[in-house]
Each structure stands twice: as structure tokens, then as C-alpha cells.
Amino acid sequence: MHPFSHSSMRYHAAVLLSASLLAVGCGGTVSRAADSSPESGLTASSAANPSPESGLTGSGSVSANASAESGTPVAVHGALSVRGTDLIDGSGNPFQLKGISTHGLAWFPQYVSEDAFRTLRDGWGANAVRLAMYTGEYGGYLSGGDRTALENLIDQGVQAAEHLGMYVIIDWHILSDGNPNQHTGEAADFFRRMSARYANRPNVLYEICNEPNGGTTWAEIKQYADQIIPVIRENSPEAVIICGTPTWSQDVDQPAGNPLNRPENVLYALHFYAATHKDGIRDKLVRARAAGTPVIVSEFSICDASGNGGIDYESAEAWKRLLKENNISYFSWNLSNKAETSALLAPGCQKTADWEDSDLTETGKWVRSLMLGQ
Ligand code: IDC
């Protein structure tokens, strides 16, 4: 049974309720009843089950799965696209993704679930999640990891997001493998299959190279992106694609001088760690937008760039103001209980959903307040 009539109110009410109650585990109770439908298999693609109830217009590719909740972020906002420097929703209004990034899928698979994502949606105000699949680190997709298991985790994450009406980024998380051209063939193969599997899903975004580094130039990233973007476009012509930028996705001011061959519906990644990246990187964001480049913060935290160390609240507040002023989408690193400052969950926390205040780190509390607009 689907509570189509009042579920939009339910979603918003849940966010407000949890804002006032400081999200003391209320996420699960508010909407769990709506999720009784069985998991649909990969082949039961949403395109086959257009949902007449969603009543969305102006976003041709919206096709909610029959088992998805309505009144959710995706049901309300539909397929996203890029216009000028803005991300816009299916009705043409500016839209801000507010999301949480997983840690490495291979390392913390326990948080890739509908219960975890529902807690983020209803308790934290998140409308999106990012699935970080390392390529070069231990257990990564290109470094001995179990590719089938990793793709199954991605599928689990995409299905969970779809049922909850949340947006989801599939992130090819290069890091130690600093130049994406090292593995263009594998990336093309991966994105060909992902974009075919999730063709026409209004909620799926593709991030094609997390953080180029080690001296990789924008010209080299462009060379890679100009090969990968057409592969995705063949299956998912309208999907929003996120492209990394040089120096661990800090040099977002560079694409303007040397545009991609097919820049439609592409966002450029700027990643920051507030204790390391300050005015210099904030200036890059401002300059990039002034030059017409649409920016997304597809990863950030408020500690230093190691993912650890102290929190810089002053710099974090400056970033918060800048994101708000410019309506920039953001994703907080990381959903895990690893003993590091950027982890959102306390090291001792064993719960995989329905977190309470005492389960969160200082970063977790700050990020939740940010998302709840406090
Ligand atoms: C870090 C994790 C850490 C892990 C390491 C692997 O927090 O637990 O051991 O990766 O090398 C990034 C990367 C992101 C990093 C993060 C913190 O995208 O993968 O995660 N960071 O160093 N860019 C800037 C910082």
C-alpha cells in the first residue's frame, strides 16, 4: 500500500519533526510502514513501471519504481539537470543536493542500506547519498577487490535510494591512482554497464573521477572525460555527470579555459577539508562560477585533508555561508564509525541506522545541523 496522498507532507513533516527532536531515532518510525514492498530485481527497471501517481511534469525521464515511496525528494523534484551554473530540478527551479558520502564501499558495506539512508533522509534532512567505490586502494575495484561484490553493493545502494526517493551518486573513487587515464578502459567498461543498468533513473548521477592528483592537469582530465562522458550519454543521455578537477578536485577554476567537448549536464567537483582548504579554495569556487562553471562539492569535511586532525569551525562556517549563498550541492565524507575526525559516527557506535545524538561524532553533529539548516 502506498500513501500517495499525504506522503509529501510526511517527508517534510519528518524533517521538521526530527529537527526539533534532534533526530532521536524518529526516522524509522515515521516512514517505515511505507517500505513494505519487496525489493525489485535489477531487471524490474523503473522505466517499466511508470508511476501515474507521481504527477510530475517537465521531466520526461521520471519513472518512479512501483515500490518507491512518493512525496520524497525525487518524487517532488524529478530528474535534475544543469542550467548555467545551477543545478535545477524537473520544474526548472534551482535545486541543492544535500548528501552524505559512504566511506569505501568495500570497507564499510554495513551502512549501504535502506534503514541507514532513511535515517539520513528523515533524521538529517539528506536528499542524496554518494556511493564511494575506491579503485586503487586496498580492496578497490582495480586493486584486487571483488568486482561483483562491489557492483552488488552499488546496486543495493541505488535500489535503497530509489525506494526512498533519494538521489545517488555512483563515484569512481580514484585517489592513489591519481591520473584517471591510467584506467580509461576499465572506467569506460564500468560506466557503460552502470549507465545501461540505471538508464532513465531520474535519481542516479555519475562521478567519473573522484580526485585527480599527482600533477594530473585539466587537459589530461578532459582527455579522460571526453571519452567517458559519451559512453554514459549513449545509455543515459540526460544524467547529471560530475567531473573531478586537478589537485584533488580543488582547481575548479580550470575547466572554464578549456571546456569539455560535451559539457551539457556536467557539474565540476570542488572538494574541501575545512581545516586545510580556506580562502584560496573558496576564491576558486567564486571565480569558477563567475566564469560560468557549475560547481558541486561532492565531498567535504571540516577537519584536515587527511580526514583526521582537529576541526576548524571558523573555516567550516565560512564554507557553510559560501555554500548557502551560492546554493551549492554538497556531500559530507564519511558515513562510518572509523576512528577518524571525518567519520560521522562515533568509533564505539555499532548501530547501522537510527543513530541518536550520542552516536555521532562532533563532525556528525555539525553536518547534521548543516543539513537541517540550523
Ligand atoms: C580517506 C579516508 C581514510 C582512508 C583513506 C585512504 O578517510 O579512512 O584510509 O582515505 O587513502 C579525500 C579522499 C578520501 C579520503 C579523504 C581523507 O577523496 O578518499 O578518505 N580525502 O583523506 N580527499 C581529500 C581528503
Short mmCIF file of C-alpha atoms and ligand atoms in Angstrom, two decimals:
data_model
loop_
_atom_site.label_atom_id
_atom_site.label_comp_id
_atom_site.label_asym_id
_atom_site.label_seq_id
_atom_site.Cartn_x
_atom_site.Cartn_y
_atom_site.Cartn_z
CA MET A 1 0.00 0.00 0.00
CA HIS A 2 1.36 3.39 -0.91
CA PRO A 3 0.36 6.51 0.96
CA PHE A 4 0.49 8.64 -2.16
CA SER A 5 -1.90 11.26 -0.94
CA HIS A 6 -0.08 12.57 2.08
CA SER A 7 3.43 11.30 1.77
CA SER A 8 4.92 14.59 0.65
CA MET A 9 3.74 16.12 3.87
CA ARG A 10 5.05 13.11 5.67
CA TYR A 11 8.57 13.65 4.32
CA HIS A 12 8.64 17.31 5.18
CA ALA A 13 6.98 16.77 8.50
CA ALA A 14 9.57 14.15 9.29
CA VAL A 15 12.39 16.58 8.62
CA LEU A 16 10.79 19.27 10.74
CA LEU A 17 9.94 16.86 13.50
CA SER A 18 13.42 15.49 13.60
CA ALA A 19 14.87 18.97 13.53
CA SER A 20 13.06 19.81 16.70
CA LEU A 21 13.68 16.49 18.40
CA LEU A 22 17.32 16.39 17.35
CA ALA A 23 16.60 13.27 15.37
CA VAL A 24 16.34 10.90 18.25
CA GLY A 25 15.71 7.90 16.11
CA CYS A 26 12.46 9.18 14.72
CA GLY A 27 13.36 8.45 11.10
CA GLY A 28 12.40 4.84 11.22
CA THR A 29 9.07 5.23 12.87
CA VAL A 30 7.82 7.97 10.60
CA SER A 31 8.05 6.22 7.30
CA ARG A 32 8.89 2.59 7.77
CA ALA A 33 5.34 1.49 7.07
CA ALA A 34 5.67 2.72 3.52
CA ASP A 35 8.52 0.37 2.73
CA SER A 36 6.84 -2.95 2.89
CA SER A 37 7.14 -3.73 -0.80
CA PRO A 38 9.67 -6.35 -1.81
CA GLU A 39 12.96 -5.46 -3.39
CA SER A 40 12.65 -5.36 -7.10
CA GLY A 41 15.36 -7.05 -9.08
CA LEU A 42 17.70 -5.25 -11.40
CA THR A 43 15.64 -6.16 -14.42
CA ALA A 44 12.49 -4.66 -12.97
CA SER A 45 13.72 -1.27 -14.04
CA SER A 46 11.74 1.76 -13.10
CA ALA A 47 11.16 2.57 -16.74
CA ALA A 48 8.90 -0.42 -16.97
CA ASN A 49 6.76 0.83 -14.14
CA PRO A 50 5.90 4.43 -14.72
CA SER A 51 4.04 5.74 -11.75
CA PRO A 52 0.97 7.71 -12.78
CA GLU A 53 0.54 8.89 -9.24
CA SER A 54 3.69 10.95 -9.18
CA GLY A 55 2.03 13.69 -11.19
CA LEU A 56 5.36 15.13 -12.30
CA THR A 57 5.66 17.21 -15.38
CA GLY A 58 8.58 18.66 -17.23
CA SER A 59 10.93 15.79 -16.50
CA GLY A 60 10.38 13.21 -19.17
CA SER A 61 12.61 10.59 -17.70
CA VAL A 62 10.93 10.45 -14.32
CA SER A 63 9.69 6.95 -13.79
CA ALA A 64 9.35 6.01 -10.19
CA ASN A 65 9.61 2.35 -9.40
CA ALA A 66 6.28 0.92 -8.36
CA SER A 67 7.77 0.11 -4.98
CA ALA A 68 9.22 3.57 -4.38
CA GLU A 69 7.74 5.95 -1.88
CA SER A 70 6.20 9.11 -3.23
CA GLY A 71 6.34 12.57 -1.74
CA THR A 72 10.06 12.05 -1.47
CA PRO A 73 12.81 14.32 -2.80
CA VAL A 74 12.88 12.52 -6.15
CA ALA A 75 9.10 12.31 -6.42
CA VAL A 76 8.86 16.04 -5.74
CA HIS A 77 11.85 17.24 -7.76
CA GLY A 78 12.22 14.68 -10.55
CA ALA A 79 15.16 14.44 -12.87
CA LEU A 80 17.89 17.04 -12.32
CA SER A 81 19.80 18.94 -14.96
CA VAL A 82 22.29 21.77 -15.21
CA ARG A 83 21.41 25.25 -16.46
CA GLY A 84 24.17 27.80 -16.50
CA THR A 85 25.94 27.48 -13.18
CA ASP A 86 22.89 26.00 -11.45
CA LEU A 87 21.64 22.54 -10.77
CA ILE A 88 17.91 22.61 -11.40
CA ASP A 89 15.05 20.24 -10.70
CA GLY A 90 12.39 18.84 -13.02
CA SER A 91 10.31 22.00 -12.68
CA GLY A 92 13.22 24.25 -13.59
CA ASN A 93 13.87 25.55 -10.09
CA PRO A 94 17.36 25.72 -8.58
CA PHE A 95 17.99 22.64 -6.50
CA GLN A 96 20.55 21.77 -3.86
CA LEU A 97 21.65 18.21 -3.22
CA LYS A 98 22.36 17.70 0.46
CA GLY A 99 24.07 14.39 0.81
CA ILE A 100 26.26 12.03 2.75
CA SER A 101 29.08 10.02 1.21
CA THR A 102 29.75 6.48 2.22
CA HIS A 103 33.29 5.55 3.17
CA GLY A 104 34.87 2.97 0.86
CA LEU A 105 32.13 0.51 -0.08
CA ALA A 106 34.43 -2.44 0.39
CA TRP A 107 35.38 -1.36 3.90
CA PHE A 108 32.08 -0.21 5.37
CA PRO A 109 29.35 -2.07 3.49
CA GLN A 110 27.13 -2.24 6.57
CA TYR A 111 25.84 1.29 6.00
CA VAL A 112 24.63 0.67 2.46
CA SER A 113 21.03 0.04 3.37
CA GLU A 114 17.56 1.44 3.24
CA ASP A 115 17.48 1.82 7.02
CA ALA A 116 20.69 3.85 7.08
CA PHE A 117 19.66 6.06 4.18
CA ARG A 118 16.18 6.54 5.64
CA THR A 119 17.72 7.75 8.87
CA LEU A 120 19.76 10.28 6.89
CA ARG A 121 16.70 11.39 4.95
CA ASP A 122 14.21 11.66 7.78
CA GLY A 123 16.51 12.44 10.68
CA TRP A 124 19.14 14.59 8.99
CA GLY A 125 17.36 16.20 6.04
CA ALA A 126 19.53 14.46 3.44
CA ASN A 127 18.12 14.11 -0.05
CA ALA A 128 21.08 12.21 -1.50
CA VAL A 129 23.85 9.73 -0.86
CA ARG A 130 27.14 9.10 -2.61
CA LEU A 131 28.49 5.59 -3.10
CA ALA A 132 32.29 5.81 -2.97
CA MET A 133 33.93 2.92 -4.78
CA TYR A 134 37.70 3.14 -4.43
CA THR A 135 39.57 1.97 -7.49
CA GLY A 136 43.24 1.92 -6.44
CA GLU A 137 43.30 1.43 -2.67
CA TYR A 138 43.33 -1.92 -0.89
CA GLY A 139 40.27 -3.94 -1.88
CA GLY A 140 39.42 -1.42 -4.60
CA TYR A 141 37.83 -2.17 -7.95
CA LEU A 142 41.17 -2.14 -9.79
CA SER A 143 43.34 -3.39 -6.96
CA GLY A 144 42.20 -6.88 -6.14
CA GLY A 145 38.70 -6.06 -4.90
CA ASP A 146 35.76 -8.36 -5.60
CA ARG A 147 34.17 -6.54 -8.52
CA THR A 148 30.93 -8.47 -8.36
CA ALA A 149 30.54 -7.76 -4.67
CA LEU A 150 31.31 -4.08 -5.22
CA GLU A 151 28.78 -3.80 -8.03
CA ASN A 152 26.24 -5.61 -5.88
CA LEU A 153 26.81 -3.01 -3.16
CA ILE A 154 26.30 -0.24 -5.68
CA ASP A 155 23.09 -1.90 -6.77
CA GLN A 156 21.97 -2.27 -3.18
CA GLY A 157 22.67 1.43 -2.64
CA VAL A 158 20.92 2.55 -5.81
CA GLN A 159 17.87 0.40 -5.03
CA ALA A 160 17.70 1.71 -1.47
CA ALA A 161 17.96 5.29 -2.69
CA GLU A 162 15.32 4.65 -5.31
CA HIS A 163 12.86 3.20 -2.81
CA LEU A 164 13.43 6.21 -0.57
CA GLY A 165 13.25 8.73 -3.38
CA MET A 166 16.80 9.96 -2.77
CA TYR A 167 19.39 10.96 -5.34
CA VAL A 168 22.51 8.81 -5.53
CA ILE A 169 25.99 9.33 -6.95
CA ILE A 170 27.99 6.40 -8.31
CA ASP A 171 31.55 7.52 -7.57
CA TRP A 172 34.62 6.10 -9.36
CA HIS A 173 36.82 6.95 -6.40
CA ILE A 174 40.32 7.38 -7.78
CA LEU A 175 42.85 8.53 -5.20
CA SER A 176 46.29 6.86 -5.10
CA ASP A 177 45.73 6.17 -8.80
CA GLY A 178 45.96 9.91 -9.41
CA ASN A 179 45.59 10.13 -13.18
CA PRO A 180 42.28 8.75 -14.45
CA ASN A 181 43.82 7.99 -17.84
CA GLN A 182 45.63 5.08 -16.21
CA HIS A 183 42.39 3.13 -16.38
CA THR A 184 40.23 4.68 -19.07
CA GLY A 185 39.32 1.28 -20.49
CA GLU A 186 38.14 -0.14 -17.17
CA ALA A 187 36.29 3.08 -16.36
CA ALA A 188 34.55 3.07 -19.74
CA ASP A 189 33.51 -0.54 -19.24
CA PHE A 190 32.24 0.19 -15.73
CA PHE A 191 30.27 3.28 -16.70
CA ARG A 192 28.89 1.60 -19.82
CA ARG A 193 27.36 -1.10 -17.67
CA MET A 194 26.21 1.22 -14.87
CA SER A 195 24.57 3.68 -17.24
CA ALA A 196 22.81 0.85 -19.05
CA ARG A 197 21.63 -0.72 -15.81
CA TYR A 198 20.35 2.61 -14.47
CA ALA A 199 19.29 4.19 -17.73
CA ASN A 200 16.48 6.68 -17.26
CA ARG A 201 16.58 6.57 -13.49
CA PRO A 202 15.95 10.17 -12.53
CA ASN A 203 17.91 9.84 -9.30
CA VAL A 204 21.26 8.45 -10.48
CA LEU A 205 24.29 10.72 -11.01
CA TYR A 206 27.72 9.58 -12.17
CA GLU A 207 31.01 10.89 -10.75
CA ILE A 208 33.67 9.83 -13.20
CA CYS A 209 36.90 10.56 -11.26
CA ASN A 210 36.88 11.46 -7.60
CA GLU A 211 40.18 13.32 -7.20
CA PRO A 212 42.81 13.52 -9.91
CA ASN A 213 46.15 14.37 -8.32
CA GLY A 214 49.89 13.82 -8.64
CA GLY A 215 50.26 16.60 -11.17
CA THR A 216 47.41 15.48 -13.41
CA THR A 217 46.40 18.52 -15.47
CA TRP A 218 42.96 19.67 -16.53
CA ALA A 219 43.91 18.86 -20.13
CA GLU A 220 44.52 15.25 -19.06
CA ILE A 221 41.27 15.08 -17.13
CA LYS A 222 39.47 16.50 -20.14
CA GLN A 223 41.04 13.83 -22.32
CA TYR A 224 39.62 11.17 -19.98
CA ALA A 225 36.23 12.85 -19.52
CA ASP A 226 35.77 13.32 -23.26
CA GLN A 227 35.99 9.55 -23.59
CA ILE A 228 33.84 8.55 -20.60
CA ILE A 229 31.01 11.08 -20.94
CA PRO A 230 29.88 9.84 -24.39
CA VAL A 231 29.84 6.28 -23.04
CA ILE A 232 27.40 7.31 -20.31
CA ARG A 233 25.41 9.52 -22.68
CA GLU A 234 24.80 6.59 -25.02
CA ASN A 235 22.68 4.90 -22.35
CA SER A 236 21.63 7.78 -20.10
CA PRO A 237 21.57 10.85 -22.30
CA GLU A 238 20.17 13.14 -19.63
CA ALA A 239 22.00 12.02 -16.49
CA VAL A 240 23.97 14.56 -14.49
CA ILE A 241 27.69 13.74 -14.60
CA ILE A 242 30.26 15.03 -12.12
CA CYS A 243 33.81 15.59 -13.31
CA GLY A 244 36.79 15.85 -10.98
CA THR A 245 39.31 18.68 -11.28
CA PRO A 246 43.09 18.90 -10.76
CA THR A 247 44.81 18.83 -7.34
CA TRP A 248 42.38 16.52 -5.54
CA SER A 249 39.41 18.33 -7.08
CA GLN A 250 40.37 21.78 -5.92
CA ASP A 251 41.17 23.54 -9.20
CA VAL A 252 37.60 24.08 -10.24
CA ASP A 253 38.64 27.35 -11.87
CA GLN A 254 40.43 25.50 -14.68
CA PRO A 255 37.69 23.91 -16.84
CA ALA A 256 36.43 27.34 -17.97
CA GLY A 257 39.54 27.90 -20.07
CA ASN A 258 39.34 24.55 -21.85
CA PRO A 259 35.79 23.21 -21.92
CA LEU A 260 34.73 19.60 -22.31
CA ASN A 261 33.51 18.51 -25.73
CA ARG A 262 30.10 17.73 -24.28
CA PRO A 263 29.60 19.93 -21.23
CA GLU A 264 25.79 19.61 -21.05
CA ASN A 265 24.57 18.45 -17.65
CA VAL A 266 28.08 18.27 -16.22
CA LEU A 267 28.99 19.58 -12.77
CA TYR A 268 32.60 20.14 -11.76
CA ALA A 269 33.81 18.85 -8.42
CA LEU A 270 35.31 21.01 -5.74
CA HIS A 271 36.33 19.08 -2.62
CA PHE A 272 37.30 20.79 0.60
CA TYR A 273 38.53 19.85 4.05
CA ALA A 274 37.91 23.00 6.04
CA ALA A 275 41.00 22.87 8.27
CA THR A 276 43.27 22.67 5.20
CA HIS A 277 41.34 24.44 2.44
CA LYS A 278 40.41 28.01 3.17
CA ASP A 279 40.12 31.34 1.39
CA GLY A 280 42.29 30.29 -1.56
CA ILE A 281 39.95 27.44 -2.46
CA ARG A 282 36.83 29.41 -1.60
CA ASP A 283 38.06 32.02 -4.09
CA LYS A 284 38.37 29.34 -6.74
CA LEU A 285 34.71 28.46 -6.24
CA VAL A 286 33.68 32.08 -6.68
CA ARG A 287 35.90 32.57 -9.73
CA ALA A 288 34.71 29.34 -11.34
CA ARG A 289 31.09 30.35 -11.02
CA ALA A 290 31.82 33.82 -12.32
CA ALA A 291 33.36 32.16 -15.37
CA GLY A 292 30.19 30.10 -15.89
CA THR A 293 31.33 26.78 -14.39
CA PRO A 294 28.69 24.82 -12.44
CA VAL A 295 30.23 23.53 -9.21
CA ILE A 296 29.31 20.71 -6.86
CA VAL A 297 31.01 19.91 -3.58
CA SER A 298 30.72 16.16 -3.97
CA GLU A 299 32.98 15.62 -0.94
CA PHE A 300 33.95 17.69 2.07
CA SER A 301 34.69 17.56 5.73
CA ILE A 302 35.54 20.09 8.40
CA CYS A 303 38.83 18.55 9.59
CA ASP A 304 42.10 18.48 7.66
CA ALA A 305 42.74 16.82 4.32
CA SER A 306 43.89 13.59 5.93
CA GLY A 307 40.30 13.04 7.05
CA ASN A 308 41.60 13.36 10.59
CA GLY A 309 43.06 16.00 12.91
CA GLY A 310 41.21 18.89 14.50
CA ILE A 311 38.03 20.54 13.29
CA ASP A 312 38.33 24.14 12.11
CA TYR A 313 34.93 25.55 12.99
CA GLU A 314 35.71 29.03 11.74
CA SER A 315 36.65 27.81 8.29
CA ALA A 316 33.72 25.38 8.35
CA GLU A 317 31.34 28.28 9.00
CA ALA A 318 32.88 30.27 6.14
CA TRP A 319 32.29 27.30 3.83
CA LYS A 320 28.75 26.92 5.14
CA ARG A 321 27.98 30.55 4.26
CA LEU A 322 29.50 30.21 0.81
CA LEU A 323 27.56 27.03 0.01
CA LYS A 324 24.35 28.64 1.15
CA GLU A 325 24.89 31.90 -0.74
CA ASN A 326 25.53 30.02 -3.96
CA ASN A 327 23.10 27.14 -3.43
CA ILE A 328 25.92 24.65 -3.93
CA SER A 329 25.19 20.95 -3.54
CA TYR A 330 27.35 19.13 -1.02
CA PHE A 331 28.20 15.64 0.26
CA SER A 332 29.79 15.02 3.62
CA TRP A 333 32.60 12.50 3.96
CA ASN A 334 32.04 9.91 5.58
CA LEU A 335 29.39 7.54 6.85
CA SER A 336 31.39 5.23 9.08
CA ASN A 337 32.48 4.68 12.67
CA LYS A 338 36.16 4.66 11.76
CA ALA A 339 38.31 6.36 14.40
CA GLU A 340 38.99 9.49 12.36
CA THR A 341 37.62 13.01 12.65
CA SER A 342 35.73 12.95 9.35
CA ALA A 343 33.70 9.88 10.35
CA LEU A 344 30.15 10.88 11.21
CA LEU A 345 29.61 8.06 13.70
CA ALA A 346 31.45 7.64 16.97
CA PRO A 347 34.03 4.85 16.98
CA GLY A 348 32.09 2.93 19.60
CA CYS A 349 28.81 3.13 17.71
CA GLN A 350 27.74 -0.25 16.39
CA LYS A 351 24.32 0.83 15.13
CA THR A 352 23.91 0.85 11.37
CA ALA A 353 20.83 3.12 11.38
CA ASP A 354 18.58 5.15 13.71
CA TRP A 355 21.51 6.98 15.25
CA GLU A 356 20.94 9.22 18.22
CA ASP A 357 22.89 12.25 19.26
CA SER A 358 25.26 10.24 21.40
CA ASP A 359 26.11 8.02 18.43
CA LEU A 360 27.55 10.92 16.46
CA THR A 361 31.00 12.48 16.38
CA GLU A 362 31.43 16.25 16.59
CA THR A 363 31.65 16.22 12.81
CA GLY A 364 28.44 14.20 12.62
CA LYS A 365 26.59 16.70 14.79
CA TRP A 366 27.89 19.67 12.80
CA VAL A 367 26.96 18.07 9.49
CA ARG A 368 23.50 17.12 10.64
CA SER A 369 22.86 20.69 11.79
CA LEU A 370 24.10 21.98 8.45
CA MET A 371 21.71 19.72 6.59
CA LEU A 372 18.80 20.59 8.84
CA GLY A 373 19.50 24.25 8.19
CA GLN A 374 20.31 25.08 11.79
C1 IDC B 1 40.41 8.72 3.37
C2 IDC B 1 39.68 8.03 4.50
C3 IDC B 1 40.63 7.14 5.26
C4 IDC B 1 41.27 6.20 4.27
C5 IDC B 1 41.94 6.94 3.15
C6 IDC B 1 42.52 6.00 2.10
O1 IDC B 1 39.09 8.99 5.34
O2 IDC B 1 39.97 6.44 6.28
O3 IDC B 1 42.19 5.38 4.94
O4 IDC B 1 41.03 7.79 2.52
O5 IDC B 1 43.61 6.55 1.49
C7 IDC B 1 39.95 12.62 0.13
C8 IDC B 1 39.54 11.35 -0.50
C9 IDC B 1 39.06 10.36 0.51
C10 IDC B 1 39.90 10.40 1.77
C11 IDC B 1 39.73 11.77 2.41
C12 IDC B 1 40.50 11.96 3.69
O6 IDC B 1 38.57 11.53 -1.51
O7 IDC B 1 39.11 9.08 -0.08
O8 IDC B 1 39.43 9.42 2.62
N1 IDC B 1 40.09 12.79 1.46
O9 IDC B 1 41.88 11.83 3.46
N2 IDC B 1 40.26 13.74 -0.48
C13 IDC B 1 40.64 14.65 0.43
C14 IDC B 1 40.54 14.05 1.69
#
